Amino acid sequence: MRINDINRIQGINQYQKMNQKKEDIKKSEEKKDQVSISEEAKELLEKSKDLTRREKINQIKEQIQKGTYTIDPKKVADKILDWLK
């Protein structure tokens, strides 16, 4: 009785195939996407935040001077409750 080589029948050694999958998974885990933001971009972001905040403050100041600024008491109460929690 002759026993044929298992690798020839299936064409691929299953052990090698399993190890290859593990290596592929390890390689994919090692490679991670990274994002880096330059210092210049960070500075620009801070400046834009400052400008929008200043604009908002100026709008509120104008509304107060004109007498059109209204305060929503429900929003104030909600914020106080959130802060207390």
PDB file of N, CA and C in Angstrom:
ATOM      1  N   MET A   1       0.850  -1.172   0.000  1.00  0.00           N
ATOM      2  CA  MET A   1       0.000   0.000   0.000  1.00  0.00           C
ATOM      3  C   MET A   1       0.896   1.234   0.000  1.00  0.00           C
ATOM      4  N   ARG A   2       0.569   2.189  -0.861  1.00  0.00           N
ATOM      5  CA  ARG A   2       1.360   3.403  -0.985  1.00  0.00           C
ATOM      6  C   ARG A   2       0.549   4.592  -0.463  1.00  0.00           C
ATOM      7  N   ILE A   3       1.152   5.403   0.395  1.00  0.00           N
ATOM      8  CA  ILE A   3       0.488   6.593   0.925  1.00  0.00           C
ATOM      9  C   ILE A   3       1.040   7.792   0.166  1.00  0.00           C
ATOM     10  N   ASN A   4       0.146   8.529  -0.461  1.00  0.00           N
ATOM     11  CA  ASN A   4       0.560   9.718  -1.217  1.00  0.00           C
ATOM     12  C   ASN A   4       0.896  10.860  -0.279  1.00  0.00           C
ATOM     13  N   ASP A   5       1.763  11.727  -0.746  1.00  0.00           N
ATOM     14  CA  ASP A   5       2.136  12.912   0.024  1.00  0.00           C
ATOM     15  C   ASP A   5       0.913  13.818   0.171  1.00  0.00           C
ATOM     16  N   ILE A   6       0.570  14.171   1.409  1.00  0.00           N
ATOM     17  CA  ILE A   6      -0.612  14.993   1.671  1.00  0.00           C
ATOM     18  C   ILE A   6      -0.486  16.353   1.002  1.00  0.00           C
ATOM     19  N   ASN A   7       0.709  16.912   0.990  1.00  0.00           N
ATOM     20  CA  ASN A   7       0.913  18.235   0.404  1.00  0.00           C
ATOM     21  C   ASN A   7       0.599  18.249  -1.083  1.00  0.00           C
ATOM     22  N   ARG A   8       0.881  17.199  -1.758  1.00  0.00           N
ATOM     23  CA  ARG A   8       0.603  17.141  -3.199  1.00  0.00           C
ATOM     24  C   ARG A   8      -0.890  17.068  -3.465  1.00  0.00           C
ATOM     25  N   ILE A   9      -1.599  16.391  -2.611  1.00  0.00           N
ATOM     26  CA  ILE A   9      -3.036  16.252  -2.817  1.00  0.00           C
ATOM     27  C   ILE A   9      -3.725  17.609  -2.658  1.00  0.00           C
ATOM     28  N   GLN A  10      -3.396  18.312  -1.615  1.00  0.00           N
ATOM     29  CA  GLN A  10      -4.066  19.577  -1.340  1.00  0.00           C
ATOM     30  C   GLN A  10      -3.368  20.748  -2.021  1.00  0.00           C
ATOM     31  N   GLY A  11      -2.159  20.584  -2.407  1.00  0.00           N
ATOM     32  CA  GLY A  11      -1.457  21.641  -3.112  1.00  0.00           C
ATOM     33  C   GLY A  11      -0.741  22.625  -2.192  1.00  0.00           C
ATOM     34  N   ILE A  12      -1.179  22.760  -0.932  1.00  0.00           N
ATOM     35  CA  ILE A  12      -0.569  23.694   0.011  1.00  0.00           C
ATOM     36  C   ILE A  12      -0.474  23.009   1.359  1.00  0.00           C
ATOM     37  N   ASN A  13       0.625  23.182   1.997  1.00  0.00           N
ATOM     38  CA  ASN A  13       0.787  22.655   3.337  1.00  0.00           C
ATOM     39  C   ASN A  13      -0.080  23.496   4.272  1.00  0.00           C
ATOM     40  N   GLN A  14      -1.026  22.867   4.932  1.00  0.00           N
ATOM     41  CA  GLN A  14      -1.969  23.580   5.792  1.00  0.00           C
ATOM     42  C   GLN A  14      -1.278  24.269   6.959  1.00  0.00           C
ATOM     43  N   TYR A  15      -0.250  23.671   7.490  1.00  0.00           N
ATOM     44  CA  TYR A  15       0.495  24.275   8.588  1.00  0.00           C
ATOM     45  C   TYR A  15       1.133  25.588   8.142  1.00  0.00           C
ATOM     46  N   GLN A  16       1.749  25.580   6.959  1.00  0.00           N
ATOM     47  CA  GLN A  16       2.365  26.800   6.432  1.00  0.00           C
ATOM     48  C   GLN A  16       1.308  27.861   6.165  1.00  0.00           C
ATOM     49  N   LYS A  17       0.173  27.432   5.652  1.00  0.00           N
ATOM     50  CA  LYS A  17      -0.912  28.369   5.356  1.00  0.00           C
ATOM     51  C   LYS A  17      -1.397  29.034   6.642  1.00  0.00           C
ATOM     52  N   MET A  18      -1.551  28.258   7.716  1.00  0.00           N
ATOM     53  CA  MET A  18      -2.005  28.789   8.990  1.00  0.00           C
ATOM     54  C   MET A  18      -0.984  29.780   9.545  1.00  0.00           C
ATOM     55  N   ASN A  19       0.294  29.436   9.459  1.00  0.00           N
ATOM     56  CA  ASN A  19       1.336  30.336   9.938  1.00  0.00           C
ATOM     57  C   ASN A  19       1.382  31.627   9.127  1.00  0.00           C
ATOM     58  N   GLN A  20       1.157  31.542   7.845  1.00  0.00           N
ATOM     59  CA  GLN A  20       1.155  32.721   6.984  1.00  0.00           C
ATOM     60  C   GLN A  20       0.033  33.674   7.395  1.00  0.00           C
ATOM     61  N   LYS A  21      -1.132  33.128   7.717  1.00  0.00           N
ATOM     62  CA  LYS A  21      -2.248  33.967   8.158  1.00  0.00           C
ATOM     63  C   LYS A  21      -1.897  34.693   9.451  1.00  0.00           C
ATOM     64  N   LYS A  22      -1.251  33.976  10.390  1.00  0.00           N
ATOM     65  CA  LYS A  22      -0.855  34.603  11.643  1.00  0.00           C
ATOM     66  C   LYS A  22       0.143  35.720  11.400  1.00  0.00           C
ATOM     67  N   GLU A  23       1.096  35.504  10.502  1.00  0.00           N
ATOM     68  CA  GLU A  23       2.086  36.535  10.181  1.00  0.00           C
ATOM     69  C   GLU A  23       1.424  37.744   9.533  1.00  0.00           C
ATOM     70  N   ASP A  24       0.458  37.505   8.661  1.00  0.00           N
ATOM     71  CA  ASP A  24      -0.255  38.611   8.016  1.00  0.00           C
ATOM     72  C   ASP A  24      -1.022  39.438   9.043  1.00  0.00           C
ATOM     73  N   ILE A  25      -1.630  38.767  10.014  1.00  0.00           N
ATOM     74  CA  ILE A  25      -2.371  39.471  11.061  1.00  0.00           C
ATOM     75  C   ILE A  25      -1.412  40.310  11.898  1.00  0.00           C
ATOM     76  N   LYS A  26      -0.251  39.741  12.254  1.00  0.00           N
ATOM     77  CA  LYS A  26       0.730  40.491  13.040  1.00  0.00           C
ATOM     78  C   LYS A  26       1.210  41.725  12.284  1.00  0.00           C
ATOM     79  N   LYS A  27       1.466  41.568  10.992  1.00  0.00           N
ATOM     80  CA  LYS A  27       1.934  42.697  10.182  1.00  0.00           C
ATOM     81  C   LYS A  27       0.877  43.783  10.108  1.00  0.00           C
ATOM     82  N   SER A  28      -0.382  43.392   9.955  1.00  0.00           N
ATOM     83  CA  SER A  28      -1.450  44.390   9.854  1.00  0.00           C
ATOM     84  C   SER A  28      -1.655  45.098  11.190  1.00  0.00           C
ATOM     85  N   GLU A  29      -1.423  44.385  12.302  1.00  0.00           N
ATOM     86  CA  GLU A  29      -1.546  45.012  13.615  1.00  0.00           C
ATOM     87  C   GLU A  29      -0.402  45.991  13.873  1.00  0.00           C
ATOM     88  N   GLU A  30       0.770  45.690  13.342  1.00  0.00           N
ATOM     89  CA  GLU A  30       1.924  46.555  13.547  1.00  0.00           C
ATOM     90  C   GLU A  30       1.784  47.875  12.805  1.00  0.00           C
ATOM     91  N   LYS A  31       1.159  47.845  11.660  1.00  0.00           N
ATOM     92  CA  LYS A  31       1.016  49.047  10.849  1.00  0.00           C
ATOM     93  C   LYS A  31      -0.247  49.787  11.279  1.00  0.00           C
ATOM     94  N   LYS A  32      -0.067  50.934  11.884  1.00  0.00           N
ATOM     95  CA  LYS A  32      -1.175  51.769  12.330  1.00  0.00           C
ATOM     96  C   LYS A  32      -1.085  53.110  11.618  1.00  0.00           C
ATOM     97  N   ASP A  33      -2.232  53.671  11.284  1.00  0.00           N
ATOM     98  CA  ASP A  33      -2.264  54.996  10.695  1.00  0.00           C
ATOM     99  C   ASP A  33      -1.973  56.030  11.777  1.00  0.00           C
ATOM    100  N   GLN A  34      -1.220  57.032  11.395  1.00  0.00           N
ATOM    101  CA  GLN A  34      -0.897  58.095  12.326  1.00  0.00           C
ATOM    102  C   GLN A  34      -1.110  59.438  11.646  1.00  0.00           C
ATOM    103  N   VAL A  35      -1.546  60.387  12.440  1.00  0.00           N
ATOM    104  CA  VAL A  35      -1.738  61.744  11.954  1.00  0.00           C
ATOM    105  C   VAL A  35      -0.938  62.660  12.856  1.00  0.00           C
ATOM    106  N   SER A  36      -0.208  63.570  12.238  1.00  0.00           N
ATOM    107  CA  SER A  36       0.521  64.548  13.035  1.00  0.00           C
ATOM    108  C   SER A  36       0.172  65.942  12.519  1.00  0.00           C
ATOM    109  N   ILE A  37      -0.037  66.838  13.460  1.00  0.00           N
ATOM    110  CA  ILE A  37      -0.409  68.208  13.130  1.00  0.00           C
ATOM    111  C   ILE A  37       0.791  69.089  13.430  1.00  0.00           C
ATOM    112  N   SER A  38       1.171  69.887  12.465  1.00  0.00           N
ATOM    113  CA  SER A  38       2.342  70.743  12.635  1.00  0.00           C
ATOM    114  C   SER A  38       2.054  71.851  13.646  1.00  0.00           C
ATOM    115  N   GLU A  39       3.114  72.401  14.187  1.00  0.00           N
ATOM    116  CA  GLU A  39       2.977  73.498  15.153  1.00  0.00           C
ATOM    117  C   GLU A  39       2.291  74.695  14.520  1.00  0.00           C
ATOM    118  N   GLU A  40       2.595  74.947  13.258  1.00  0.00           N
ATOM    119  CA  GLU A  40       1.982  76.070  12.547  1.00  0.00           C
ATOM    120  C   GLU A  40       0.473  75.879  12.443  1.00  0.00           C
ATOM    121  N   ALA A  41       0.047  74.658  12.157  1.00  0.00           N
ATOM    122  CA  ALA A  41      -1.389  74.371  12.064  1.00  0.00           C
ATOM    123  C   ALA A  41      -2.061  74.541  13.422  1.00  0.00           C
ATOM    124  N   LYS A  42      -1.373  74.132  14.481  1.00  0.00           N
ATOM    125  CA  LYS A  42      -1.922  74.295  15.829  1.00  0.00           C
ATOM    126  C   LYS A  42      -2.099  75.774  16.171  1.00  0.00           C
ATOM    127  N   GLU A  43      -1.121  76.582  15.798  1.00  0.00           N
ATOM    128  CA  GLU A  43      -1.209  78.024  16.050  1.00  0.00           C
ATOM    129  C   GLU A  43      -2.372  78.642  15.286  1.00  0.00           C
ATOM    130  N   LEU A  44      -2.527  78.243  14.027  1.00  0.00           N
ATOM    131  CA  LEU A  44      -3.643  78.761  13.234  1.00  0.00           C
ATOM    132  C   LEU A  44      -4.982  78.366  13.836  1.00  0.00           C
ATOM    133  N   LEU A  45      -5.071  77.169  14.345  1.00  0.00           N
ATOM    134  CA  LEU A  45      -6.303  76.709  14.979  1.00  0.00           C
ATOM    135  C   LEU A  45      -6.625  77.552  16.210  1.00  0.00           C
ATOM    136  N   GLU A  46      -5.626  77.820  17.018  1.00  0.00           N
ATOM    137  CA  GLU A  46      -5.832  78.643  18.208  1.00  0.00           C
ATOM    138  C   GLU A  46      -6.268  80.060  17.834  1.00  0.00           C
ATOM    139  N   LYS A  47      -5.649  80.618  16.798  1.00  0.00           N
ATOM    140  CA  LYS A  47      -6.014  81.970  16.361  1.00  0.00           C
ATOM    141  C   LYS A  47      -7.452  82.015  15.861  1.00  0.00           C
ATOM    142  N   SER A  48      -7.857  80.990  15.123  1.00  0.00           N
ATOM    143  CA  SER A  48      -9.228  80.981  14.609  1.00  0.00           C
ATOM    144  C   SER A  48     -10.230  80.839  15.743  1.00  0.00           C
ATOM    145  N   LYS A  49      -9.875  80.058  16.782  1.00  0.00           N
ATOM    146  CA  LYS A  49     -10.760  79.938  17.942  1.00  0.00           C
ATOM    147  C   LYS A  49     -10.892  81.280  18.647  1.00  0.00           C
ATOM    148  N   ASP A  50      -9.764  81.982  18.779  1.00  0.00           N
ATOM    149  CA  ASP A  50      -9.788  83.287  19.439  1.00  0.00           C
ATOM    150  C   ASP A  50     -10.644  84.273  18.663  1.00  0.00           C
ATOM    151  N   LEU A  51     -10.534  84.257  17.336  1.00  0.00           N
ATOM    152  CA  LEU A  51     -11.314  85.188  16.523  1.00  0.00           C
ATOM    153  C   LEU A  51     -12.804  84.915  16.640  1.00  0.00           C
ATOM    154  N   THR A  52     -13.215  83.668  16.571  1.00  0.00           N
ATOM    155  CA  THR A  52     -14.641  83.373  16.663  1.00  0.00           C
ATOM    156  C   THR A  52     -15.167  83.721  18.048  1.00  0.00           C
ATOM    157  N   ARG A  53     -14.372  83.504  19.070  1.00  0.00           N
ATOM    158  CA  ARG A  53     -14.786  83.857  20.434  1.00  0.00           C
ATOM    159  C   ARG A  53     -14.917  85.374  20.565  1.00  0.00           C
ATOM    160  N   ARG A  54     -13.966  86.103  20.008  1.00  0.00           N
ATOM    161  CA  ARG A  54     -14.025  87.571  20.060  1.00  0.00           C
ATOM    162  C   ARG A  54     -15.255  88.087  19.317  1.00  0.00           C
ATOM    163  N   GLU A  55     -15.517  87.488  18.150  1.00  0.00           N
ATOM    164  CA  GLU A  55     -16.698  87.908  17.390  1.00  0.00           C
ATOM    165  C   GLU A  55     -17.969  87.671  18.189  1.00  0.00           C
ATOM    166  N   LYS A  56     -18.060  86.546  18.829  1.00  0.00           N
ATOM    167  CA  LYS A  56     -19.240  86.229  19.630  1.00  0.00           C
ATOM    168  C   LYS A  56     -19.384  87.209  20.796  1.00  0.00           C
ATOM    169  N   ILE A  57     -18.275  87.513  21.453  1.00  0.00           N
ATOM    170  CA  ILE A  57     -18.297  88.472  22.565  1.00  0.00           C
ATOM    171  C   ILE A  57     -18.741  89.848  22.081  1.00  0.00           C
ATOM    172  N   ASN A  58     -18.220  90.276  20.927  1.00  0.00           N
ATOM    173  CA  ASN A  58     -18.607  91.580  20.380  1.00  0.00           C
ATOM    174  C   ASN A  58     -20.091  91.623  20.030  1.00  0.00           C
ATOM    175  N   GLN A  59     -20.624  90.520  19.498  1.00  0.00           N
ATOM    176  CA  GLN A  59     -22.050  90.472  19.184  1.00  0.00           C
ATOM    177  C   GLN A  59     -22.899  90.599  20.449  1.00  0.00           C
ATOM    178  N   ILE A  60     -22.485  89.918  21.495  1.00  0.00           N
ATOM    179  CA  ILE A  60     -23.237  89.988  22.756  1.00  0.00           C
ATOM    180  C   ILE A  60     -23.154  91.393  23.338  1.00  0.00           C
ATOM    181  N   LYS A  61     -21.981  92.013  23.261  1.00  0.00           N
ATOM    182  CA  LYS A  61     -21.833  93.382  23.755  1.00  0.00           C
ATOM    183  C   LYS A  61     -22.763  94.340  23.017  1.00  0.00           C
ATOM    184  N   GLU A  62     -22.830  94.190  21.700  1.00  0.00           N
ATOM    185  CA  GLU A  62     -23.712  95.042  20.906  1.00  0.00           C
ATOM    186  C   GLU A  62     -25.172  94.826  21.288  1.00  0.00           C
ATOM    187  N   GLN A  63     -25.565  93.584  21.481  1.00  0.00           N
ATOM    188  CA  GLN A  63     -26.949  93.296  21.862  1.00  0.00           C
ATOM    189  C   GLN A  63     -27.276  93.887  23.228  1.00  0.00           C
ATOM    190  N   ILE A  64     -26.323  93.835  24.154  1.00  0.00           N
ATOM    191  CA  ILE A  64     -26.543  94.413  25.487  1.00  0.00           C
ATOM    192  C   ILE A  64     -26.705  95.921  25.374  1.00  0.00           C
ATOM    193  N   GLN A  65     -25.864  96.566  24.573  1.00  0.00           N
ATOM    194  CA  GLN A  65     -25.943  98.022  24.403  1.00  0.00           C
ATOM    195  C   GLN A  65     -27.266  98.437  23.753  1.00  0.00           C
ATOM    196  N   LYS A  66     -27.739  97.644  22.810  1.00  0.00           N
ATOM    197  CA  LYS A  66     -29.005  97.950  22.135  1.00  0.00           C
ATOM    198  C   LYS A  66     -30.215  97.572  22.978  1.00  0.00           C
ATOM    199  N   GLY A  67     -30.003  96.731  23.983  1.00  0.00           N
ATOM    200  CA  GLY A  67     -31.113  96.291  24.819  1.00  0.00           C
ATOM    201  C   GLY A  67     -31.878  95.114  24.227  1.00  0.00           C
ATOM    202  N   THR A  68     -31.284  94.435  23.246  1.00  0.00           N
ATOM    203  CA  THR A  68     -31.962  93.304  22.614  1.00  0.00           C
ATOM    204  C   THR A  68     -31.475  91.954  23.128  1.00  0.00           C
ATOM    205  N   TYR A  69     -30.515  91.952  24.045  1.00  0.00           N
ATOM    206  CA  TYR A  69     -29.973  90.697  24.561  1.00  0.00           C
ATOM    207  C   TYR A  69     -30.949  90.113  25.568  1.00  0.00           C
ATOM    208  N   THR A  70     -31.363  88.879  25.328  1.00  0.00           N
ATOM    209  CA  THR A  70     -32.289  88.210  26.252  1.00  0.00           C
ATOM    210  C   THR A  70     -31.631  86.951  26.797  1.00  0.00           C
ATOM    211  N   ILE A  71     -31.977  86.651  28.028  1.00  0.00           N
ATOM    212  CA  ILE A  71     -31.445  85.475  28.693  1.00  0.00           C
ATOM    213  C   ILE A  71     -32.564  84.462  28.830  1.00  0.00           C
ATOM    214  N   ASP A  72     -32.299  83.239  28.444  1.00  0.00           N
ATOM    215  CA  ASP A  72     -33.283  82.172  28.574  1.00  0.00           C
ATOM    216  C   ASP A  72     -33.089  81.518  29.946  1.00  0.00           C
ATOM    217  N   PRO A  73     -34.011  81.735  30.869  1.00  0.00           N
ATOM    218  CA  PRO A  73     -33.830  81.204  32.222  1.00  0.00           C
ATOM    219  C   PRO A  73     -33.783  79.675  32.268  1.00  0.00           C
ATOM    220  N   LYS A  74     -34.454  79.014  31.354  1.00  0.00           N
ATOM    221  CA  LYS A  74     -34.435  77.550  31.317  1.00  0.00           C
ATOM    222  C   LYS A  74     -33.028  77.042  30.988  1.00  0.00           C
ATOM    223  N   LYS A  75     -32.359  77.684  30.035  1.00  0.00           N
ATOM    224  CA  LYS A  75     -30.997  77.275  29.692  1.00  0.00           C
ATOM    225  C   LYS A  75     -30.038  77.508  30.852  1.00  0.00           C
ATOM    226  N   VAL A  76     -30.215  78.633  31.553  1.00  0.00           N
ATOM    227  CA  VAL A  76     -29.364  78.933  32.699  1.00  0.00           C
ATOM    228  C   VAL A  76     -29.562  77.874  33.783  1.00  0.00           C
ATOM    229  N   ALA A  77     -30.808  77.530  34.054  1.00  0.00           N
ATOM    230  CA  ALA A  77     -31.105  76.519  35.070  1.00  0.00           C
ATOM    231  C   ALA A  77     -30.534  75.158  34.677  1.00  0.00           C
ATOM    232  N   ASP A  78     -30.662  74.792  33.402  1.00  0.00           N
ATOM    233  CA  ASP A  78     -30.107  73.517  32.923  1.00  0.00           C
ATOM    234  C   ASP A  78     -28.594  73.466  33.103  1.00  0.00           C
ATOM    235  N   LYS A  79     -27.926  74.554  32.777  1.00  0.00           N
ATOM    236  CA  LYS A  79     -26.461  74.595  32.913  1.00  0.00           C
ATOM    237  C   LYS A  79     -26.045  74.505  34.389  1.00  0.00           C
ATOM    238  N   ILE A  80     -26.802  75.162  35.272  1.00  0.00           N
ATOM    239  CA  ILE A  80     -26.482  75.100  36.698  1.00  0.00           C
ATOM    240  C   ILE A  80     -26.653  73.664  37.191  1.00  0.00           C
ATOM    241  N   LEU A  81     -27.748  73.017  36.791  1.00  0.00           N
ATOM    242  CA  LEU A  81     -27.987  71.635  37.209  1.00  0.00           C
ATOM    243  C   LEU A  81     -26.906  70.703  36.673  1.00  0.00           C
ATOM    244  N   ASP A  82     -26.499  70.903  35.425  1.00  0.00           N
ATOM    245  CA  ASP A  82     -25.429  70.090  34.857  1.00  0.00           C
ATOM    246  C   ASP A  82     -24.128  70.265  35.638  1.00  0.00           C
ATOM    247  N   TRP A  83     -23.865  71.480  36.039  1.00  0.00           N
ATOM    248  CA  TRP A  83     -22.636  71.775  36.774  1.00  0.00           C
ATOM    249  C   TRP A  83     -22.658  71.138  38.164  1.00  0.00           C
ATOM    250  N   LEU A  84     -23.848  71.096  38.800  1.00  0.00           N
ATOM    251  CA  LEU A  84     -23.973  70.530  40.126  1.00  0.00           C
ATOM    252  C   LEU A  84     -23.887  69.010  40.151  1.00  0.00           C
ATOM    253  N   LYS A  85     -24.175  68.367  39.032  1.00  0.00           N
ATOM    254  CA  LYS A  85     -24.181  66.901  38.990  1.00  0.00           C
ATOM    255  C   LYS A  85     -22.814  66.330  39.032  1.00  0.00           C
TER     256      LYS A  85
END
